Short mmCIF file of C-alpha atoms in Angstrom, two decimals:
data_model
loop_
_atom_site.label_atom_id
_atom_site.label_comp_id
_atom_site.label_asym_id
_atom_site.label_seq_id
_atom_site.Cartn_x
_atom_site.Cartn_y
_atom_site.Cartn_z
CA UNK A 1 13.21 -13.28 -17.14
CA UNK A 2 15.15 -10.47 -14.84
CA UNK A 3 13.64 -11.27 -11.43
CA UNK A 4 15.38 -9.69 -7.64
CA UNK A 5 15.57 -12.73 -4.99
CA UNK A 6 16.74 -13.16 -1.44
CA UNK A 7 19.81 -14.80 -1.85
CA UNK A 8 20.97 -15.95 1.62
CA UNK A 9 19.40 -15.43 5.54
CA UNK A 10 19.58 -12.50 6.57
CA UNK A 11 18.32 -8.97 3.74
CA UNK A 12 20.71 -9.59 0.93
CA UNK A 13 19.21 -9.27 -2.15
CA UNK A 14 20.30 -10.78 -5.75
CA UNK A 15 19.62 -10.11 -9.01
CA UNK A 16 18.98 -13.09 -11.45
CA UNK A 17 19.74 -12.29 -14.96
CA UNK A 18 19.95 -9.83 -16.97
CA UNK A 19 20.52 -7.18 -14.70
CA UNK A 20 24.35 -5.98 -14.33
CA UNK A 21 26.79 -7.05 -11.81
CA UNK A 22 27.81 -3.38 -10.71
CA UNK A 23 25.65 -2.04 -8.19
CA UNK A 24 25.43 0.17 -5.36
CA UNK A 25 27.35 -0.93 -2.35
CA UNK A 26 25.20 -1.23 0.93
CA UNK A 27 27.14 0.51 3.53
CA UNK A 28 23.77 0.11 6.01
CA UNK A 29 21.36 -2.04 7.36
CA UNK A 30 19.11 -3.45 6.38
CA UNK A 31 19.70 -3.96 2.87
CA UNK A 32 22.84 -5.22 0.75
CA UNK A 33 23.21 -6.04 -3.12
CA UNK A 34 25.14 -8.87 -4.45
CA UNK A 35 25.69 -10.32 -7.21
CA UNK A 36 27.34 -14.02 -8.46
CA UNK A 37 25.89 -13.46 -12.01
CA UNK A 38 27.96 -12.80 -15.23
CA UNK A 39 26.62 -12.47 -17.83
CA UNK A 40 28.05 -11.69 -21.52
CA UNK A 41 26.36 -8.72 -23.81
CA UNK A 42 23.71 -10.11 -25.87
CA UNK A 43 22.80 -13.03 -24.00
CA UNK A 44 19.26 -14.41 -22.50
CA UNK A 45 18.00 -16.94 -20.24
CA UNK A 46 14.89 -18.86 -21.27
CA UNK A 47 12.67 -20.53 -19.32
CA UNK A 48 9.80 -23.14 -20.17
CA UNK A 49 6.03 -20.65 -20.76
CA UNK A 50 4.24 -22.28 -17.52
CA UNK A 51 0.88 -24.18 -18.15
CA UNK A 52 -2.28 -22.42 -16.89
CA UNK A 53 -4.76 -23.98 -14.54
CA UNK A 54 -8.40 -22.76 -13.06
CA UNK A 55 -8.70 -19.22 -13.02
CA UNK A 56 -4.77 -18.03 -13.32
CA UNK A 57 -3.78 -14.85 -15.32
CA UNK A 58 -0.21 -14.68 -16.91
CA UNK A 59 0.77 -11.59 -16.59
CA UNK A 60 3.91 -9.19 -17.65
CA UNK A 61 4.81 -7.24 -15.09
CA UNK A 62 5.53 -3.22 -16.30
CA UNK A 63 5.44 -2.03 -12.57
CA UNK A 64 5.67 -2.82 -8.15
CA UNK A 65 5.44 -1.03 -5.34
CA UNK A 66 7.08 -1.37 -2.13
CA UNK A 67 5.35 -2.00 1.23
CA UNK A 68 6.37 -1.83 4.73
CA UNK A 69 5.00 -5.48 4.69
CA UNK A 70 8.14 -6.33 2.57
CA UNK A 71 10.41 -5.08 5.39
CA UNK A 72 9.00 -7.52 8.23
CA UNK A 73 9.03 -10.33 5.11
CA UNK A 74 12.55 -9.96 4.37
CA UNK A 75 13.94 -9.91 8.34
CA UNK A 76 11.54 -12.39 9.36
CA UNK A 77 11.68 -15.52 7.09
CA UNK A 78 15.47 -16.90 5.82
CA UNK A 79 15.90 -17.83 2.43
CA UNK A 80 17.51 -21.46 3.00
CA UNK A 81 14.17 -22.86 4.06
CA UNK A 82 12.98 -25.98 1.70
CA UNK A 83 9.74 -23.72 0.30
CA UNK A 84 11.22 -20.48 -0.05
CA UNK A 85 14.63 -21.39 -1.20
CA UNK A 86 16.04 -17.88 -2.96
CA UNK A 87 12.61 -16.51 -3.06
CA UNK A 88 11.17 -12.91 -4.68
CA UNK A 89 9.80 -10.34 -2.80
CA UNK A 90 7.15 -8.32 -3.35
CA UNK A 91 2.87 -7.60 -3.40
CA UNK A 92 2.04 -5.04 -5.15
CA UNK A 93 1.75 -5.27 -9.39
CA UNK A 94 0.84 -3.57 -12.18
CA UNK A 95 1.01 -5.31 -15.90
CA UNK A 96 -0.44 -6.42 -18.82
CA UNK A 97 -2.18 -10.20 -19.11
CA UNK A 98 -0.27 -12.33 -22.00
CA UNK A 99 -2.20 -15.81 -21.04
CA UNK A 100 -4.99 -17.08 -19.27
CA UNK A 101 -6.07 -20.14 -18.07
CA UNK A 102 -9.20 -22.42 -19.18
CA UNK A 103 -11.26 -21.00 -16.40
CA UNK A 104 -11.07 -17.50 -16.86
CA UNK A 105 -14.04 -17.45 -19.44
CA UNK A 106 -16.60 -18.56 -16.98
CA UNK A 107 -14.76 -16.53 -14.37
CA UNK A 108 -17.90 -14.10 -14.43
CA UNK A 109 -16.79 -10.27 -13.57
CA UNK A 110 -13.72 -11.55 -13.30
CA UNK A 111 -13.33 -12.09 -16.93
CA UNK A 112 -10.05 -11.06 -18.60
CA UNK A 113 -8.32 -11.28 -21.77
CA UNK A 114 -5.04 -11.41 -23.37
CA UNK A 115 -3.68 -7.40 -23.62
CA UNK A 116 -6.21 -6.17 -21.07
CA UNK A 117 -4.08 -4.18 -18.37
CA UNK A 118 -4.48 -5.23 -14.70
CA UNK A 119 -3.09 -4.89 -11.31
CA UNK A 120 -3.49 -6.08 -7.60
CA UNK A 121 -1.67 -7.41 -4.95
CA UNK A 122 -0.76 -11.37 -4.33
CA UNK A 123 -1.89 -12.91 -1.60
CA UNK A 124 0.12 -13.21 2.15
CA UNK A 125 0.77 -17.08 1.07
CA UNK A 126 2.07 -16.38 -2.58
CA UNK A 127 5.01 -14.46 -0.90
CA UNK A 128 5.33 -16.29 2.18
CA UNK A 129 6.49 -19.32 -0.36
CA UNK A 130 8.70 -17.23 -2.46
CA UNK A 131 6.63 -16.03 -5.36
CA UNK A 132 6.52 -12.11 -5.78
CA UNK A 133 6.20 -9.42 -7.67
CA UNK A 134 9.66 -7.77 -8.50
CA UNK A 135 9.97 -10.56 -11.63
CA UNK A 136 9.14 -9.67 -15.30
CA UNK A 137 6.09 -12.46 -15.66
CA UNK A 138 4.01 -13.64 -13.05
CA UNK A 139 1.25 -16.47 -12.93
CA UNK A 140 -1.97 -14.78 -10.73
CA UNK A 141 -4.81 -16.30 -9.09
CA UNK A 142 -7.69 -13.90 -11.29
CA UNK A 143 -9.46 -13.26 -8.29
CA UNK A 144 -6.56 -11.02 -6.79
CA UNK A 145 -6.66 -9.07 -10.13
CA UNK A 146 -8.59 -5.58 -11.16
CA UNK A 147 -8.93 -4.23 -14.78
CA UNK A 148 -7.29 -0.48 -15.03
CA UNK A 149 -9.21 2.27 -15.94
CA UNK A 150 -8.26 3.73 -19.38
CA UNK A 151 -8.24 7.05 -17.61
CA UNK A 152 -8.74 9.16 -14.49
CA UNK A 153 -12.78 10.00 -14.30
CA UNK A 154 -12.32 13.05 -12.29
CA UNK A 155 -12.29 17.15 -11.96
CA UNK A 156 -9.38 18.24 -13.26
CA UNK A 157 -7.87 14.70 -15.17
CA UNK A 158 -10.82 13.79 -17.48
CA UNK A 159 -9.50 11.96 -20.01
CA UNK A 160 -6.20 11.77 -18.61
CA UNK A 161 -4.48 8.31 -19.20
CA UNK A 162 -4.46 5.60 -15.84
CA UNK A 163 -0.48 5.00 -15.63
CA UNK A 164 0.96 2.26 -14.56
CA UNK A 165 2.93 3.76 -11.85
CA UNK A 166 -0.24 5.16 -10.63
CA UNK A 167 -2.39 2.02 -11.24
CA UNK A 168 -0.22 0.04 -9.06
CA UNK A 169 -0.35 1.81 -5.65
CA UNK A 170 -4.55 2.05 -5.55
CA UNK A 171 -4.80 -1.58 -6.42
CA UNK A 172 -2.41 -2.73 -4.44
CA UNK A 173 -1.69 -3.13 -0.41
CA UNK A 174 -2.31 0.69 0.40
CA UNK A 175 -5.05 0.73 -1.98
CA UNK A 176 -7.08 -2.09 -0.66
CA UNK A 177 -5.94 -1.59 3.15
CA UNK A 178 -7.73 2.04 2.63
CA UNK A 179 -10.81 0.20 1.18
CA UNK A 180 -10.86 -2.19 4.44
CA UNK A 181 -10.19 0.77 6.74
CA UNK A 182 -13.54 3.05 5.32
CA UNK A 183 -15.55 -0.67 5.30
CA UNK A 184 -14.44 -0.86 9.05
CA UNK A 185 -16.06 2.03 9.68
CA UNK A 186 -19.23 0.65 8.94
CA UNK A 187 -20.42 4.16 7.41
CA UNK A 188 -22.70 3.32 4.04
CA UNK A 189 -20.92 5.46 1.36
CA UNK A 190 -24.05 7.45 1.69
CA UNK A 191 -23.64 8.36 4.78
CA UNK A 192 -19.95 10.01 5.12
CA UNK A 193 -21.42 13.63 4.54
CA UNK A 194 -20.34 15.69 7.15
CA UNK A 195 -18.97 12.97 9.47
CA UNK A 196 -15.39 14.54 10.83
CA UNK A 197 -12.33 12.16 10.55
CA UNK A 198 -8.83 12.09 10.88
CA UNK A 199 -6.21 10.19 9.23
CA UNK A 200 -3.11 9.57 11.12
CA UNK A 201 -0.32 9.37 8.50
CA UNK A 202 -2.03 10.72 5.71
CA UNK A 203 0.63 11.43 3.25
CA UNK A 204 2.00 7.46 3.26
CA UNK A 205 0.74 5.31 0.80
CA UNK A 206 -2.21 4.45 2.66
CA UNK A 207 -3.05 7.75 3.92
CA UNK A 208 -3.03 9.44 0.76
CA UNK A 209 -5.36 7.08 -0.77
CA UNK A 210 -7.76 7.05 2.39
CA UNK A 211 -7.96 10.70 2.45
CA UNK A 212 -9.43 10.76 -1.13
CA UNK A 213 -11.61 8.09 -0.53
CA UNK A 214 -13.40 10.11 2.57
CA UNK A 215 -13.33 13.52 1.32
CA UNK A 216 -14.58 12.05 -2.16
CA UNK A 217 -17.53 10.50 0.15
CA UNK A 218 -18.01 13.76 1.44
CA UNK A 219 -16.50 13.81 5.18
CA UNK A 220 -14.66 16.41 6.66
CA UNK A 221 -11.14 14.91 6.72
CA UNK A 222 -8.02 16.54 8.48
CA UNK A 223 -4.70 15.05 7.89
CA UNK A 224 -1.37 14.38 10.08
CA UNK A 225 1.80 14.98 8.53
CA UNK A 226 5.27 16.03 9.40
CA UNK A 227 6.86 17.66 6.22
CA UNK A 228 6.04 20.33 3.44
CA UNK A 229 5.81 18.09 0.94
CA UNK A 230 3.48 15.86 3.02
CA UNK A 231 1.88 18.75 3.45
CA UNK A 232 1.64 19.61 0.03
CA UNK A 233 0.64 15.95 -0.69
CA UNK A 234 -2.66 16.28 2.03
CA UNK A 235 -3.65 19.21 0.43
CA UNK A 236 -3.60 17.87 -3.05
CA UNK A 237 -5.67 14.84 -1.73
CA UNK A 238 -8.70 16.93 -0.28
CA UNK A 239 -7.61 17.10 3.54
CA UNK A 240 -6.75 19.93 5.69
CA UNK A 241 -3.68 19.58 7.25
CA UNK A 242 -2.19 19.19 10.81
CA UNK A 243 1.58 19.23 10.71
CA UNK A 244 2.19 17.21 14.17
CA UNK A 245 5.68 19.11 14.30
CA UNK A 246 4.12 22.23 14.77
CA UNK A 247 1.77 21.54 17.23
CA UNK A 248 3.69 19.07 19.29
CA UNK A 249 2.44 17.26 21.31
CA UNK A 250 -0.19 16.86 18.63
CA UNK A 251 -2.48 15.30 20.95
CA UNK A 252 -3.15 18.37 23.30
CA UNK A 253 -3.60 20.66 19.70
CA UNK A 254 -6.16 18.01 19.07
CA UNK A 255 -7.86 18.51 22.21
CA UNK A 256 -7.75 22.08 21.50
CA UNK A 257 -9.15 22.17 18.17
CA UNK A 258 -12.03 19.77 18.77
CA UNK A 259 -12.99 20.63 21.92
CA UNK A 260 -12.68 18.99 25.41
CA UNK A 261 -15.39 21.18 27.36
CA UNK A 262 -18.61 19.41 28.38
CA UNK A 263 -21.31 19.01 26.07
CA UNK A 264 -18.73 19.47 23.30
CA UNK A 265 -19.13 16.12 21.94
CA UNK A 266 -20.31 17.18 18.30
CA UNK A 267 -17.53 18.85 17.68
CA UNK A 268 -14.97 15.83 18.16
CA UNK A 269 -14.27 13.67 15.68
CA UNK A 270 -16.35 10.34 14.44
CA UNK A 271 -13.38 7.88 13.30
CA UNK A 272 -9.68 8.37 13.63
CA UNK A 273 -7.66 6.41 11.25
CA UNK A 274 -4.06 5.46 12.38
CA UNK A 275 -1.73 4.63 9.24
CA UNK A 276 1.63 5.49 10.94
CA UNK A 277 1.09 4.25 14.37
CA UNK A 278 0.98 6.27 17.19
CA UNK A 279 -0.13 5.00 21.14
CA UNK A 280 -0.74 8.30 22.51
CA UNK A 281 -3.28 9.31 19.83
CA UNK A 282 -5.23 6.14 21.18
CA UNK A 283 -5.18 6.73 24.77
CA UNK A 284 -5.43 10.09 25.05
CA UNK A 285 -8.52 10.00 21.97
CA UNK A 286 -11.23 10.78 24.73
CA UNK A 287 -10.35 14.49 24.69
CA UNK A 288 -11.36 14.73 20.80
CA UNK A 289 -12.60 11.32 19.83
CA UNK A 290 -16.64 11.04 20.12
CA UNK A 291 -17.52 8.48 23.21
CA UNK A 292 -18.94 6.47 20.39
CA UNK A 293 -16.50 6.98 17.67
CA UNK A 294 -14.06 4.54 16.43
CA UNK A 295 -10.16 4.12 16.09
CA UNK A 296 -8.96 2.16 13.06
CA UNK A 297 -5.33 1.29 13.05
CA UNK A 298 -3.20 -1.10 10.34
CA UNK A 299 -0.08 -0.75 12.65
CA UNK A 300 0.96 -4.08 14.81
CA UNK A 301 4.19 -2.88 15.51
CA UNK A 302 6.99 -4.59 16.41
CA UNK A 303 4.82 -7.02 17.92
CA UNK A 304 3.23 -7.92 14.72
CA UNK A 305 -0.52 -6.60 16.26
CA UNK A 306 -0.23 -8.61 19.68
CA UNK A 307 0.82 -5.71 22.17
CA UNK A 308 -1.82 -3.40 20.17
CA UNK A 309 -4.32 -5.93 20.38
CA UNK A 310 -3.96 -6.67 23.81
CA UNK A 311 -3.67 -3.21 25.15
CA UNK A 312 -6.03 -1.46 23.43
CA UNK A 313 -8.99 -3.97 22.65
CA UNK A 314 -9.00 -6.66 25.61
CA UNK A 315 -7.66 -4.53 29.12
CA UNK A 316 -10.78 -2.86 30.41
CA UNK A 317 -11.53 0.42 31.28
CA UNK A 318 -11.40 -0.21 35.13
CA UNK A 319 -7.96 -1.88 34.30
CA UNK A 320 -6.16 1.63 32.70
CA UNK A 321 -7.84 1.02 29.47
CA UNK A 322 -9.32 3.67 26.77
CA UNK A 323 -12.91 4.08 26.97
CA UNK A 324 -12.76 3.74 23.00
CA UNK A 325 -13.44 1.47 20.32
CA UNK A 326 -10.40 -0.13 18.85
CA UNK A 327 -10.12 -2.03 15.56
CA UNK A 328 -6.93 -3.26 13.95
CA UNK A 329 -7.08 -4.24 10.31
CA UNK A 330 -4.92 -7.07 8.56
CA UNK A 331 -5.01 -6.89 5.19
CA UNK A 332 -6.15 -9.84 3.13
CA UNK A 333 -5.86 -9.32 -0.94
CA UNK A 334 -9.08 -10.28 -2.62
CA UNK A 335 -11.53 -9.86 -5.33
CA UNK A 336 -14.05 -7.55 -3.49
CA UNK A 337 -11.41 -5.13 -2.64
CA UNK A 338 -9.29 -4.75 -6.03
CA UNK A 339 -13.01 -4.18 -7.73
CA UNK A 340 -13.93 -1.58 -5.18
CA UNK A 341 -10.72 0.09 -6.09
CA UNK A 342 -10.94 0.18 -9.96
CA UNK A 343 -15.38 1.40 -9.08
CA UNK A 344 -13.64 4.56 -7.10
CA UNK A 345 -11.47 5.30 -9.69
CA UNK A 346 -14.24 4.91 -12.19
CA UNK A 347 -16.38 7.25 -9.94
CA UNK A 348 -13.85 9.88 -9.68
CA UNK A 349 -13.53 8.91 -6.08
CA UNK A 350 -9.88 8.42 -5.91
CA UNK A 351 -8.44 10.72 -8.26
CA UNK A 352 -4.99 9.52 -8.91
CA UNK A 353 -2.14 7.20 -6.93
CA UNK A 354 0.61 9.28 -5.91
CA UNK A 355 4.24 8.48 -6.26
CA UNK A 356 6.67 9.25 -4.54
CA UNK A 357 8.74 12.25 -5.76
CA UNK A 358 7.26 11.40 -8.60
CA UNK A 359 10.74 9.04 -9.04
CA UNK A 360 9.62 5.63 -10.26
CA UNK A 361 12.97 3.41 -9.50
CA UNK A 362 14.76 1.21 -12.16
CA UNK A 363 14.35 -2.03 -11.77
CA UNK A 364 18.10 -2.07 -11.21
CA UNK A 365 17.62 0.71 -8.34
CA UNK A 366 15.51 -1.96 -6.39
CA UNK A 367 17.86 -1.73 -3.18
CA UNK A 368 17.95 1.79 -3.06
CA UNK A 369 14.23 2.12 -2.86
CA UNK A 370 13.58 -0.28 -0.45
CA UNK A 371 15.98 1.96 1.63
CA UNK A 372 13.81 4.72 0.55
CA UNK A 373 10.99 2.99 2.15
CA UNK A 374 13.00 2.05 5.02
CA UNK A 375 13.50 5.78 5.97
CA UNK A 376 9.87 6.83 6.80
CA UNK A 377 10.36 9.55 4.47
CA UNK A 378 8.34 8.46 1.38
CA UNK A 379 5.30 10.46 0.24
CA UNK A 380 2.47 8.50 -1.43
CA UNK A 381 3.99 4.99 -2.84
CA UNK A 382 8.00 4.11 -3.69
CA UNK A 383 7.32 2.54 -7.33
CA UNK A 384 9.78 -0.05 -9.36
CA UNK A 385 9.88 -0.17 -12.97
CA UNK A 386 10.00 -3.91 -13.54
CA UNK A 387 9.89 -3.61 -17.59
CA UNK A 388 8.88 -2.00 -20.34
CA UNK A 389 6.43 -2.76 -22.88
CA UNK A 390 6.92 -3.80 -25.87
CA UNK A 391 6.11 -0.96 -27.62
CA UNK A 392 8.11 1.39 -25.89
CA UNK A 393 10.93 -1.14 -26.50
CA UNK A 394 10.59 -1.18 -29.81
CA UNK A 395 10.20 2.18 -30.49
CA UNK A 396 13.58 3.05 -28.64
#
């Protein structure tokens, strides 16, 4: 099977075969592609089917996305080590199951069978190891798995078929992380009406997602973003913008627009929800953040969460801290959050996944979008065609 690996310390990335041996020179950090592979026209590389245990799905892979969680992956943990020698990057997964294992049947709402078309994300341990998602087949635990939707349930794209580019982002790392970050609220999904939020970020991958989720629960959600197209992109996803390069500092517009005068409080916001990571919007949140409202961030930084964490949640007020509630989310793949994804989609809640330019990368193209994603500058998810199915194969 055609699978991308890590092929030495450092970010070089290989392909294994089929893929050609020309590809685009890296002239930049952080990513280079190399390749020690030859191999003649016509040719293919076999490899034993692999026996399935317990509750494991084998799936072929049609589509991945690209998180900023593969970045940190890649610089932080060498190929060479014992476990993760040449390993595969990658969460995020979109495909259709070709075998399951003998415990799938009694797997409850779980249950899957061969042809049904699923996606998810793999666990933090699956990738640590070497075992990703940029590879044509790939043997899943079930319970990281959701069923897609035949088609979008929603205003506008009744009928309209669930894509696999689309799928992929929603059930995936942004999906799921937006799921956590609404659940951290601690809001009942009855209960959103006409509770005022703001998503920090909110034409990312996570962003756009969270936005839909919100505004489909009936909040009033406003949206940072520093682009027309994000722009665009809020807009499309039910939020009203706030384009933090025209109203720099963003902060004091903030103030402005929810108020700061005493007695104000109902008109500040009840959650802000950080997806890009941003300090000041924390510590100067008093001036538009309800005294009991909440800030939700998924953005460690640098630090990997510890400076965050330590700043923001443990110093206390009388030590320079913000007299706010602080929350940051690590994501951990699992079965309640892929099935709360594919129940908004079948609601109408989330009304599509959003790609970015509406480009879905080659699988040969892998380097250049993870340099896309490198640059900050993606709207909604950067999407890898893995392979094809086998109908569209055939009927080329």
């Amino acid at each position: 099977m055609r699978a991308w690996t890590l092929t030495s310390s450092g970010l070089t990335l290989s392909p294994s075969h089929p893929l050609p041996v020309s590809l685009p020179a890296s002239t930049s950090v952080p990513f280079s592609a190399t390749s020690s592979i030859s191999t003649a026209p016509g040719t293919t590389a076999t490899q034993p089917t692999p026996t399935l245990t317990g509750n494991n799905l084998l799936i072929h892979i049609t589509h991945a996305s690209l998180n900023p969680v593969d970045l940190h992956i890649l610089r932080l943990f060498p190929s060479w080590l014992p476990f993760r020698r040449n390993p595969t990057p990658g969460f995020d997964f979109c495909g259709r199951v070709v075998g399951v294992g003998p415990g799938v049947s009694s797997a409850g709402d779980g249950e899957f069978q061969v042809g049904d078309v699923v996606a998810g994300a793999l666990g933090v341990g699956d990738v640590f190891w070497g075992k990703g998602s940029l590879a044509e087949y790939l043997v899943v635990d079930g319970g990281l798995v959701g069923k897609v939707p035949n088609s979008w349930k929603t205003t506008g794209r009744e009928g309209e078929e669930v894509k696999g580019e689309e799928a992929v982002g929603p059930f995936g790392i942004a999906g799921q992380t937006a799921v956590l970050m609404t659940q951290a609220a601690g809001v009942p999904d009855q209960e959103w009406k006409g509770k005022r939020v703001l998503v920090n970020g909110a034409s990312g991958g996570v962003g756009s997602i969270l936005v839909q989720i919100l505004k489909g629960r009936g909040a009033e959600v406003w949206g940072t973003t520093g682009s027309q197209e994000g722009e665009d992109l809020v807009k499309k996803c039910g939020g009203v913008v706030i384009n933090y390069k025209t109203h720099a500092p963003v902060t004091e517009y903030l103030a402005q627009l929810f108020g700061t005068e005493e007695g104000a409080e109902e008109g500040k916001l009840d959650y802000i929800f950080d997806c890009a990571g941003s300090q000041p919007l924390y510590t100067h949140s008093p001036s538009y953040l309800k005294p009991k409202g909440k800030f939700i961030s998924i953005v460690g930084g640098a630090s990997q969460g510890v400076v965050p964490y330590v700043r923001n949640k443990l110093r206390p007020v009388w030590l320079g801290g913000t007299p706010r509630e602080f929350e940051l989310l690590l994501l951990l793949p699992g079965s309640k959050t892929v099935r709360e994804v594919g129940r908004l989609i079948e609601e109408g809640v989330i009304t599509r996944g959003w790609v970015d330019g509406g480009r879905v990368w080659e699988m040969e193209e892998l380097v250049e979008a993870y340099r896309r994603l490198a640059s900050g500058r993606a709207k909604g998810k950067v999407v890898v065609r893995v392979s094809k199915e086998e109908e569209e194969e055939e009927e080329e």
